[in-house]
PDB file of C-alpha atoms in Angstrom:
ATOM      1  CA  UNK U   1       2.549 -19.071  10.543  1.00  0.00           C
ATOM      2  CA  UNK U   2       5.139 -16.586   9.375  1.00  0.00           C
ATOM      3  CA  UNK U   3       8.754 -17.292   8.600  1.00  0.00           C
ATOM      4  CA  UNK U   4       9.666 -14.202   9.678  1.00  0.00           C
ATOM      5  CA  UNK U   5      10.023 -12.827  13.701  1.00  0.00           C
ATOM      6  CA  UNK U   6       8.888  -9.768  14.597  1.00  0.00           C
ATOM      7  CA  UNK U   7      11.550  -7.026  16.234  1.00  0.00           C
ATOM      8  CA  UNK U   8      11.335  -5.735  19.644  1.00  0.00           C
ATOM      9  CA  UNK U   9       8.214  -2.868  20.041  1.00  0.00           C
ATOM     10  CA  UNK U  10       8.528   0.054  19.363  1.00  0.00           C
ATOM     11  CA  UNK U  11       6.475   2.580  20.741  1.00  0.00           C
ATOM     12  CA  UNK U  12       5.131   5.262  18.131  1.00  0.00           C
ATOM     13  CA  UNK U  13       3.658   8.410  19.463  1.00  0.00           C
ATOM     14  CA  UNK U  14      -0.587   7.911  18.955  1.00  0.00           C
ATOM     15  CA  UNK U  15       0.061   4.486  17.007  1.00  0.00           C
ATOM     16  CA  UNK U  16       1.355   2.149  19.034  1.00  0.00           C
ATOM     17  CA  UNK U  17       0.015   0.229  22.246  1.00  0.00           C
ATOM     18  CA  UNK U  18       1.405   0.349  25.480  1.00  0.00           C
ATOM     19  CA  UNK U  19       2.125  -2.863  27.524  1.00  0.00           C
ATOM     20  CA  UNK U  20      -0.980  -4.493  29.265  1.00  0.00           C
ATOM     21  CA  UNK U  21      -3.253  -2.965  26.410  1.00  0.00           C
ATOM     22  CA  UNK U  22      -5.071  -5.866  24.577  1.00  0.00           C
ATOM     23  CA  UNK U  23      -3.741  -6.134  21.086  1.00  0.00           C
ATOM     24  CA  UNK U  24      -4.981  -7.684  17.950  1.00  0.00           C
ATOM     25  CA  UNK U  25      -3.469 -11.056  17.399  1.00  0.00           C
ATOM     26  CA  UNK U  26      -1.131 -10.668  14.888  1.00  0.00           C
ATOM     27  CA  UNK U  27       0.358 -13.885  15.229  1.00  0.00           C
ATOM     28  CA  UNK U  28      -3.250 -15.701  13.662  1.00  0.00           C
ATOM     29  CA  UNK U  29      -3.230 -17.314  10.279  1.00  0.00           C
ATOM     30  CA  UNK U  30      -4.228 -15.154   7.974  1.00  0.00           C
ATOM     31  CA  UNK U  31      -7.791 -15.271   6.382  1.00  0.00           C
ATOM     32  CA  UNK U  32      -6.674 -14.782   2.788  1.00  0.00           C
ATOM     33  CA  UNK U  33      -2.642 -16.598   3.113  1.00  0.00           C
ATOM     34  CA  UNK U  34       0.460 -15.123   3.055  1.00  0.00           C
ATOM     35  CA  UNK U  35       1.876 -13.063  -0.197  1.00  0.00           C
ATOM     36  CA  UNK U  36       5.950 -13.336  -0.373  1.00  0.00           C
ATOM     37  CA  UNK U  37       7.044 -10.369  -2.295  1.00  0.00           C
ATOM     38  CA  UNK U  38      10.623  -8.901  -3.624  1.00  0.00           C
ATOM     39  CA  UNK U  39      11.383  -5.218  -4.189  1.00  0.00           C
ATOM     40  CA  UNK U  40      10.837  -4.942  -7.514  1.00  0.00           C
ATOM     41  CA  UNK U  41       8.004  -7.125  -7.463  1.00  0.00           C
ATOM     42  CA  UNK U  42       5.675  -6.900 -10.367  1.00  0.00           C
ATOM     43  CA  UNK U  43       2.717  -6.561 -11.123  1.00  0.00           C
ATOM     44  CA  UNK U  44       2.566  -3.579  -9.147  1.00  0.00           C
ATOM     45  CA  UNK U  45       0.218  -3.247  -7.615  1.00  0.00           C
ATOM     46  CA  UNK U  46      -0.176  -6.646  -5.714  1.00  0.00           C
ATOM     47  CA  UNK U  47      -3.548  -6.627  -5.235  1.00  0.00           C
ATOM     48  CA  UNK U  48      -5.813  -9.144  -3.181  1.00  0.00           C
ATOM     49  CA  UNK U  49     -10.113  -9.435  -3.211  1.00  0.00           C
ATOM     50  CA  UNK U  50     -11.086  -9.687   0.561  1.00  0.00           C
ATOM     51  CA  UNK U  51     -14.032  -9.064   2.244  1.00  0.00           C
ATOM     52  CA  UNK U  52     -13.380  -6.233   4.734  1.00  0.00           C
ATOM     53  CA  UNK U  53     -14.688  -6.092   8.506  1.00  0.00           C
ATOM     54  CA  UNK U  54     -15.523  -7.954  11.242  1.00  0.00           C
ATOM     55  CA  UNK U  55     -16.340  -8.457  15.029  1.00  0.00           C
ATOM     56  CA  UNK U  56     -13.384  -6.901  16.820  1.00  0.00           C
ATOM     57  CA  UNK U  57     -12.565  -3.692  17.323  1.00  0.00           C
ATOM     58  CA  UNK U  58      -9.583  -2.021  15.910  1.00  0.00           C
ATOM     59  CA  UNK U  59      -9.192   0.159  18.699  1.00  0.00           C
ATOM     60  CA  UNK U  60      -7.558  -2.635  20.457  1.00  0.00           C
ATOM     61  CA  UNK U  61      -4.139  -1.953  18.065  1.00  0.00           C
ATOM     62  CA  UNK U  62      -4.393   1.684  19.218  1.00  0.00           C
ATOM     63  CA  UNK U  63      -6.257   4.336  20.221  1.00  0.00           C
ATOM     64  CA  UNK U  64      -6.599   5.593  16.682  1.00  0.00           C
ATOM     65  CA  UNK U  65      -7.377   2.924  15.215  1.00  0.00           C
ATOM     66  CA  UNK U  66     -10.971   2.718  13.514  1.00  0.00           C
ATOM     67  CA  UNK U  67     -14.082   0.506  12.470  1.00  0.00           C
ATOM     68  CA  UNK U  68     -14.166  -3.174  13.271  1.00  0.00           C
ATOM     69  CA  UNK U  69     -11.686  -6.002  11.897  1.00  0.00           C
ATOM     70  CA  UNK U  70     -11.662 -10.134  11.686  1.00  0.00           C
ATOM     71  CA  UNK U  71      -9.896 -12.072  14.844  1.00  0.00           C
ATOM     72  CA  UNK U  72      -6.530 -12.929  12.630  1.00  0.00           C
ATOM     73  CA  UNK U  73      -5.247 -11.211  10.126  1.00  0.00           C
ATOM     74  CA  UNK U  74      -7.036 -10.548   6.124  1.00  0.00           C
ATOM     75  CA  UNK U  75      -3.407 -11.171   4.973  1.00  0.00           C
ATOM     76  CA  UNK U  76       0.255 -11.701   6.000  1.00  0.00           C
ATOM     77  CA  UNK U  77       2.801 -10.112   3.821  1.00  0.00           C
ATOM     78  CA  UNK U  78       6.634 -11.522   4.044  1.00  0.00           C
ATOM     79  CA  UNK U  79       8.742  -8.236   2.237  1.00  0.00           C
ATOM     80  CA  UNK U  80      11.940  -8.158   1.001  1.00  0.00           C
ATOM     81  CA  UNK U  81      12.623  -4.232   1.180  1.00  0.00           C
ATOM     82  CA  UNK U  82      15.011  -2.682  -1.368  1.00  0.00           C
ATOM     83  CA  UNK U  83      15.160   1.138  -2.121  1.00  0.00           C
ATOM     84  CA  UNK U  84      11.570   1.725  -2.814  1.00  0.00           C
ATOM     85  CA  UNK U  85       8.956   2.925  -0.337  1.00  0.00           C
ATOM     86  CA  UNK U  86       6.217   0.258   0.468  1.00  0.00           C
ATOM     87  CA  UNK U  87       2.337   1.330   0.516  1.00  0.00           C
ATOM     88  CA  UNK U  88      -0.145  -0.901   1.476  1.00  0.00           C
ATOM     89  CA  UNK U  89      -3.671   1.045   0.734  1.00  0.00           C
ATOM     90  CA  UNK U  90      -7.737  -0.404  -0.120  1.00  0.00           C
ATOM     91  CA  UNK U  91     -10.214  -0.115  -2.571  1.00  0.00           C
ATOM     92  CA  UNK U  92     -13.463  -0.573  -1.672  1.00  0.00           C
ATOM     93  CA  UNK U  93     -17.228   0.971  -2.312  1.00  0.00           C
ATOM     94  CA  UNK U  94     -17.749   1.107   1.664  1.00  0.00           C
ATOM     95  CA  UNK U  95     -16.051   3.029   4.170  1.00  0.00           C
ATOM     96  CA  UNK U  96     -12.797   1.087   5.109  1.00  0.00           C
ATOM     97  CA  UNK U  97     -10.270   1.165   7.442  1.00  0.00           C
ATOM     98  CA  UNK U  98      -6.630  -0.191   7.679  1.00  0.00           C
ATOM     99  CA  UNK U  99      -4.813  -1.649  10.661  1.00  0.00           C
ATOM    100  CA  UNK U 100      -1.220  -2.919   9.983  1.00  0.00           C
ATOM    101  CA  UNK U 101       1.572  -4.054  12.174  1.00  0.00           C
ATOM    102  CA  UNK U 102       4.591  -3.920  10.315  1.00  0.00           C
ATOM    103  CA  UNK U 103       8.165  -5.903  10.287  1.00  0.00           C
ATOM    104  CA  UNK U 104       9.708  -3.685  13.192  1.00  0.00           C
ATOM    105  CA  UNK U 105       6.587  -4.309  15.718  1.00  0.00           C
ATOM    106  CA  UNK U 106       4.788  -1.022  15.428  1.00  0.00           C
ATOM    107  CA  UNK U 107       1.095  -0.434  15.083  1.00  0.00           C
ATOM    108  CA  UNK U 108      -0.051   1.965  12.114  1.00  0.00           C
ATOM    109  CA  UNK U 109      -3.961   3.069  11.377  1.00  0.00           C
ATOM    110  CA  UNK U 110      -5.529   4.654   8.605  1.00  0.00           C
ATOM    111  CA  UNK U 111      -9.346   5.732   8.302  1.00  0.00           C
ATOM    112  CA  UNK U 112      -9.190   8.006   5.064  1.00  0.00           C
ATOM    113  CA  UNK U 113      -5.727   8.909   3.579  1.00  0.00           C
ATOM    114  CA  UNK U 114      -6.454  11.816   1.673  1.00  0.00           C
ATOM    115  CA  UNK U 115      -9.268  14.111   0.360  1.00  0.00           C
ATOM    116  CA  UNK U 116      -8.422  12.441  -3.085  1.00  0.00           C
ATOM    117  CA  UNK U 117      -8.799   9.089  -1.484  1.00  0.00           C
ATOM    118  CA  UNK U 118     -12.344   9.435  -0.409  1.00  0.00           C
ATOM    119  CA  UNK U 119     -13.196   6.813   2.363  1.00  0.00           C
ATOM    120  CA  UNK U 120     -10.429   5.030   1.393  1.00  0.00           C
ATOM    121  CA  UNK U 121      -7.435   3.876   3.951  1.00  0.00           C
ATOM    122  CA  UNK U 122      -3.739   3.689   3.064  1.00  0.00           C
ATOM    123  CA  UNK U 123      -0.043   3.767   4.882  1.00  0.00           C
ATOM    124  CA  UNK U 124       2.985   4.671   3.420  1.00  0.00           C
ATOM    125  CA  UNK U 125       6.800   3.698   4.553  1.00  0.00           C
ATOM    126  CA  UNK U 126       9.566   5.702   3.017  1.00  0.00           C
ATOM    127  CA  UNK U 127      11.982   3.270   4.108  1.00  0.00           C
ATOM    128  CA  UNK U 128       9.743  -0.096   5.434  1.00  0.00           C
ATOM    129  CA  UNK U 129      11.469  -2.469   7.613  1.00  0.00           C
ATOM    130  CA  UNK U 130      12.139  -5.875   5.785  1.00  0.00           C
ATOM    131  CA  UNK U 131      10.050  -8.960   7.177  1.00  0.00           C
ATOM    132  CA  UNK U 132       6.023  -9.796   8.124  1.00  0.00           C
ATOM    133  CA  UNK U 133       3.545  -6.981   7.819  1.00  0.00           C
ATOM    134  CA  UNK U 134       0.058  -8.386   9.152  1.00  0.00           C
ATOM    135  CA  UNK U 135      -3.046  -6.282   7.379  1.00  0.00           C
ATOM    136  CA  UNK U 136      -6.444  -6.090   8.428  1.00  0.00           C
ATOM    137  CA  UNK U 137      -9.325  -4.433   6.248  1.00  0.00           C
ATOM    138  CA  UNK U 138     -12.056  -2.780   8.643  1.00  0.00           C
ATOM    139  CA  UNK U 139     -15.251  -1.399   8.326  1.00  0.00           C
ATOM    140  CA  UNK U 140     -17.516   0.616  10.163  1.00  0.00           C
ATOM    141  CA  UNK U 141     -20.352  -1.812  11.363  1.00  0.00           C
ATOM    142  CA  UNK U 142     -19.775  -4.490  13.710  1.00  0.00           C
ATOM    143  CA  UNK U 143     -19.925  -7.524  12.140  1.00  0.00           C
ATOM    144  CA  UNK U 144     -20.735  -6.187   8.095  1.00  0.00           C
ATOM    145  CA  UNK U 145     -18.738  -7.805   5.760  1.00  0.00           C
ATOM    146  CA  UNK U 146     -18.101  -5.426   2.292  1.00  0.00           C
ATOM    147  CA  UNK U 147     -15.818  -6.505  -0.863  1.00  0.00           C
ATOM    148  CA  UNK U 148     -12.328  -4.442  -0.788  1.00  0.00           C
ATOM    149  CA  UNK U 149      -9.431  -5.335  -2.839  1.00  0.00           C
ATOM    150  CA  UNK U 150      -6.596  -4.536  -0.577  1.00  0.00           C
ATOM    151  CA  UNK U 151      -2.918  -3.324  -2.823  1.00  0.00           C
ATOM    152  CA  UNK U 152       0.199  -3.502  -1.839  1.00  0.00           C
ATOM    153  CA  UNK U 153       2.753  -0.775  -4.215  1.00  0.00           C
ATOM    154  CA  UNK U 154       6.454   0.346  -4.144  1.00  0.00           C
ATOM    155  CA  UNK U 155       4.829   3.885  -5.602  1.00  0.00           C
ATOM    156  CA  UNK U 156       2.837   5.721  -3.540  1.00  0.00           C
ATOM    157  CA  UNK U 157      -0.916   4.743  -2.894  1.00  0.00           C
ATOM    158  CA  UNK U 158      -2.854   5.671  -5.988  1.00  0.00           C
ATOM    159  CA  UNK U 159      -6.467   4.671  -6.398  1.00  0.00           C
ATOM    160  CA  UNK U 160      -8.021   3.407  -9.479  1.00  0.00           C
ATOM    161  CA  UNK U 161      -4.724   1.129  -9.187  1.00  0.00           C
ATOM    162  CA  UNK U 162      -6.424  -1.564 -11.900  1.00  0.00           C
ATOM    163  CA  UNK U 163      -6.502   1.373 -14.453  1.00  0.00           C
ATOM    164  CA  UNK U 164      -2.746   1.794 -14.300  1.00  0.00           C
ATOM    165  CA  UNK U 165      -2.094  -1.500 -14.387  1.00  0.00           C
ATOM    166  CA  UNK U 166      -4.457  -2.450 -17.473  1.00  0.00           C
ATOM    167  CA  UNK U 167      -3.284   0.898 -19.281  1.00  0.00           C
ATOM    168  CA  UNK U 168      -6.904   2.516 -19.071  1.00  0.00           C
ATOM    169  CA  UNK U 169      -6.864   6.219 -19.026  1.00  0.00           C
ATOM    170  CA  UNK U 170      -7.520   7.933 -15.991  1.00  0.00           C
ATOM    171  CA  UNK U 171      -8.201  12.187 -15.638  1.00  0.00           C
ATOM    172  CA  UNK U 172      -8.283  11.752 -19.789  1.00  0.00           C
ATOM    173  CA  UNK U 173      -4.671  10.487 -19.264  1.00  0.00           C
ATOM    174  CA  UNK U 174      -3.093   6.950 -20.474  1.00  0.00           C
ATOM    175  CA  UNK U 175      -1.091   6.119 -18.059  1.00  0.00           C
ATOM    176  CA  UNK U 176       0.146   2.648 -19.810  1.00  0.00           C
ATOM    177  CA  UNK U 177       2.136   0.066 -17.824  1.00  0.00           C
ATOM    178  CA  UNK U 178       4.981  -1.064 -15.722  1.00  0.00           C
ATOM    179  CA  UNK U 179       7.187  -2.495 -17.831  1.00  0.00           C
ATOM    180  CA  UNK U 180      10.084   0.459 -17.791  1.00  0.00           C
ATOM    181  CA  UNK U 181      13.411  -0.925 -16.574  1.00  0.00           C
ATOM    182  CA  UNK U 182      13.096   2.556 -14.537  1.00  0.00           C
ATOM    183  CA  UNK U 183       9.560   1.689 -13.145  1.00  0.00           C
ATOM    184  CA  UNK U 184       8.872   2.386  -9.287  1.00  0.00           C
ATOM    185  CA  UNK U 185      12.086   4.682  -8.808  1.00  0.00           C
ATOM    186  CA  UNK U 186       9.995   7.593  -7.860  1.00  0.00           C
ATOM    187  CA  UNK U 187      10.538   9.542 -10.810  1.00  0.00           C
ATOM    188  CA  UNK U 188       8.327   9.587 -13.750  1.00  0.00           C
ATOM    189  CA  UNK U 189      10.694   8.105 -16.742  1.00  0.00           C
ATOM    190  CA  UNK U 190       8.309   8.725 -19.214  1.00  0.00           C
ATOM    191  CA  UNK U 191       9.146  11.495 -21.930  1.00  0.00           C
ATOM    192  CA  UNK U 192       5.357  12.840 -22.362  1.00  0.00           C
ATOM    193  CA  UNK U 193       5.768  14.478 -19.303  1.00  0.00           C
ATOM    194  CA  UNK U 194       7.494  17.476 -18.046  1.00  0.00           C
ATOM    195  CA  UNK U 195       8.009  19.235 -14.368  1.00  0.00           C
ATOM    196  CA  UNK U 196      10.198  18.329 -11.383  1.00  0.00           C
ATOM    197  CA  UNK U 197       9.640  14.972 -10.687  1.00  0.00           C
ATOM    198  CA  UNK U 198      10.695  13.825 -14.075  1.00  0.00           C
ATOM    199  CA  UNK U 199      14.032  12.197 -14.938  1.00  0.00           C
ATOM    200  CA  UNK U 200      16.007  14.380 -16.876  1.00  0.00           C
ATOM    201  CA  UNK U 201      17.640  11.773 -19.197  1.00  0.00           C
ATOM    202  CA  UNK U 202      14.080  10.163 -20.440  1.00  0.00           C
ATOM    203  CA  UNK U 203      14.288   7.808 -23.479  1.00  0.00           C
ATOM    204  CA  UNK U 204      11.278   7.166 -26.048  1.00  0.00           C
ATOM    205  CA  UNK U 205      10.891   3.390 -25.448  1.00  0.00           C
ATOM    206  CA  UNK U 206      10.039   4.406 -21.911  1.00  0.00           C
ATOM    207  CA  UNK U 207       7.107   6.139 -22.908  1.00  0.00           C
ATOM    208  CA  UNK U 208       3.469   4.932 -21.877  1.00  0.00           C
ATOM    209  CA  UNK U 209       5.732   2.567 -19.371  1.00  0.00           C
ATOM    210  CA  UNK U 210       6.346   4.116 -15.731  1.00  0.00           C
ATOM    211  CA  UNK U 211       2.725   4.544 -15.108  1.00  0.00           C
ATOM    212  CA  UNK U 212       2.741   4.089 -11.431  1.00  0.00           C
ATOM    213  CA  UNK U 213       5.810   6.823 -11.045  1.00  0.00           C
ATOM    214  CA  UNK U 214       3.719   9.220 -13.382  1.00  0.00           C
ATOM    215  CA  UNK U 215       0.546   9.060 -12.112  1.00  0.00           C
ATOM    216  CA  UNK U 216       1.570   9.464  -8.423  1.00  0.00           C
ATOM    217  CA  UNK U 217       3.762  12.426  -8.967  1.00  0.00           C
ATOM    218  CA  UNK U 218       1.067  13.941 -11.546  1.00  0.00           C
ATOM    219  CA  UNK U 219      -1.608  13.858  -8.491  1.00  0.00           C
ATOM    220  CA  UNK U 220       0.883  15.562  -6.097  1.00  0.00           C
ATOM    221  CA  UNK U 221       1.338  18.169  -9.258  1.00  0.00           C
ATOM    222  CA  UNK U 222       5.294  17.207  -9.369  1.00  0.00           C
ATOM    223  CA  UNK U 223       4.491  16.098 -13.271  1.00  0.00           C
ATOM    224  CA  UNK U 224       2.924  17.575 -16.107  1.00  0.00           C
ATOM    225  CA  UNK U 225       1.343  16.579 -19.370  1.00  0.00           C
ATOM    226  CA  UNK U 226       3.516  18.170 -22.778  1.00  0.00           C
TER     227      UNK U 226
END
């Protein structure tokens, strides 16, 4: 069980239940434990193996909410917010869903969270509410299991997550590592890049080592390559 209490509901236009709706129970033990992270946390991303799906629908956390999830929760997380944002997204070969009910008691669903995504599910908070966030994976078939590996970033979701963190390349880019002092700030601190969303003030031992910042602000074209 959680060491942390959940806040009073609050209701969030299309994402959020209403009182005398059936709700998942959030309150289960968690099918793969609980994960007790610190802003700043690293690695980043946190990621867990799971095997998504299950027997209940998600459209019992909202009505758009999507696929089919286990009884408890795939995984508790207990967060310790600072001044980053908090994403919790999946990786997975199937079609997966995402049904989360965060530290402040509100319901949030994913299906697919961008074009760039593909069939992949992810939530973003720009300012996420310290305490218990319980996650379920989902998929589309009653009762089909598939493997997902379920992240949880202070950047913003960005797939091919184990790339960044193992410094492959990535859209014939090497992102590197994490290991800037200036890492997961939301600006891109390394000096091979150029554009808006990079520091201005950029040093050369922080090169190859803010990959997470980088790559996210390259994809929403904030960042160039020199």
């Amino acid at each position: 069980m959680s060491i942390y209490r959940k806040a009073a509901l609050v209701a969030l236009p299309l994402l959020s239940y209403t009182a005398g709706v059936q709700a998942l129970e959030w309150e289960a033990a968690p099918s793969y434990g609980t994960v007790n992270l610190v802003s700043g946390f690293q690695p980043d991303p946190h990621r867990t193996s799971l095997s998504a799906g299950g027997s209940r629908s998600a459209g019992e956390a909202g009505p758009n909410c999507s696929g089919y999830v286990s009884d408890k929760p795939d995984l508790d997380l207990n967060y310790e917010a600072g001044q980053h944002v908090l994403s919790i997204f999946v990786e997975s070969p199937a079609d997966t869903t995402l049904v989360v009910y965060d530290a402040a008691g509100n319901w949030h669903c994913n299906d697919d969270y961008s074009t760039m995504a593909g069939t992949n599910p992810g939530i973003k908070w720009n300012n996420p509410p310290a305490g218990n966030y319980n996650i379920w994976v989902g998929t589309y078939a009653a009762g089909e299991l598939q493997d997902a590996v379920l992240n949880i970033s202070e950047a913003s979701p960005s797939w091919g997550a184990s790339g960044v963190s193992s410094g492959s390349s990535a859209g014939g880019i090497e992102w590197g590592d994490n290991t800037s002092r200036w890492a997961n700030d939301g600006e891109c601190d390394d000096p091979r890049f150029g554009g808006p969303g990079v520091h201005s003030l950029n040093i050369d031992e922080d090169r190859y080592h803010d990959a997470n910042d980088c790559r996210s602000l390259y994809e929403q074209g904030q960042v160039y390559l020199k």
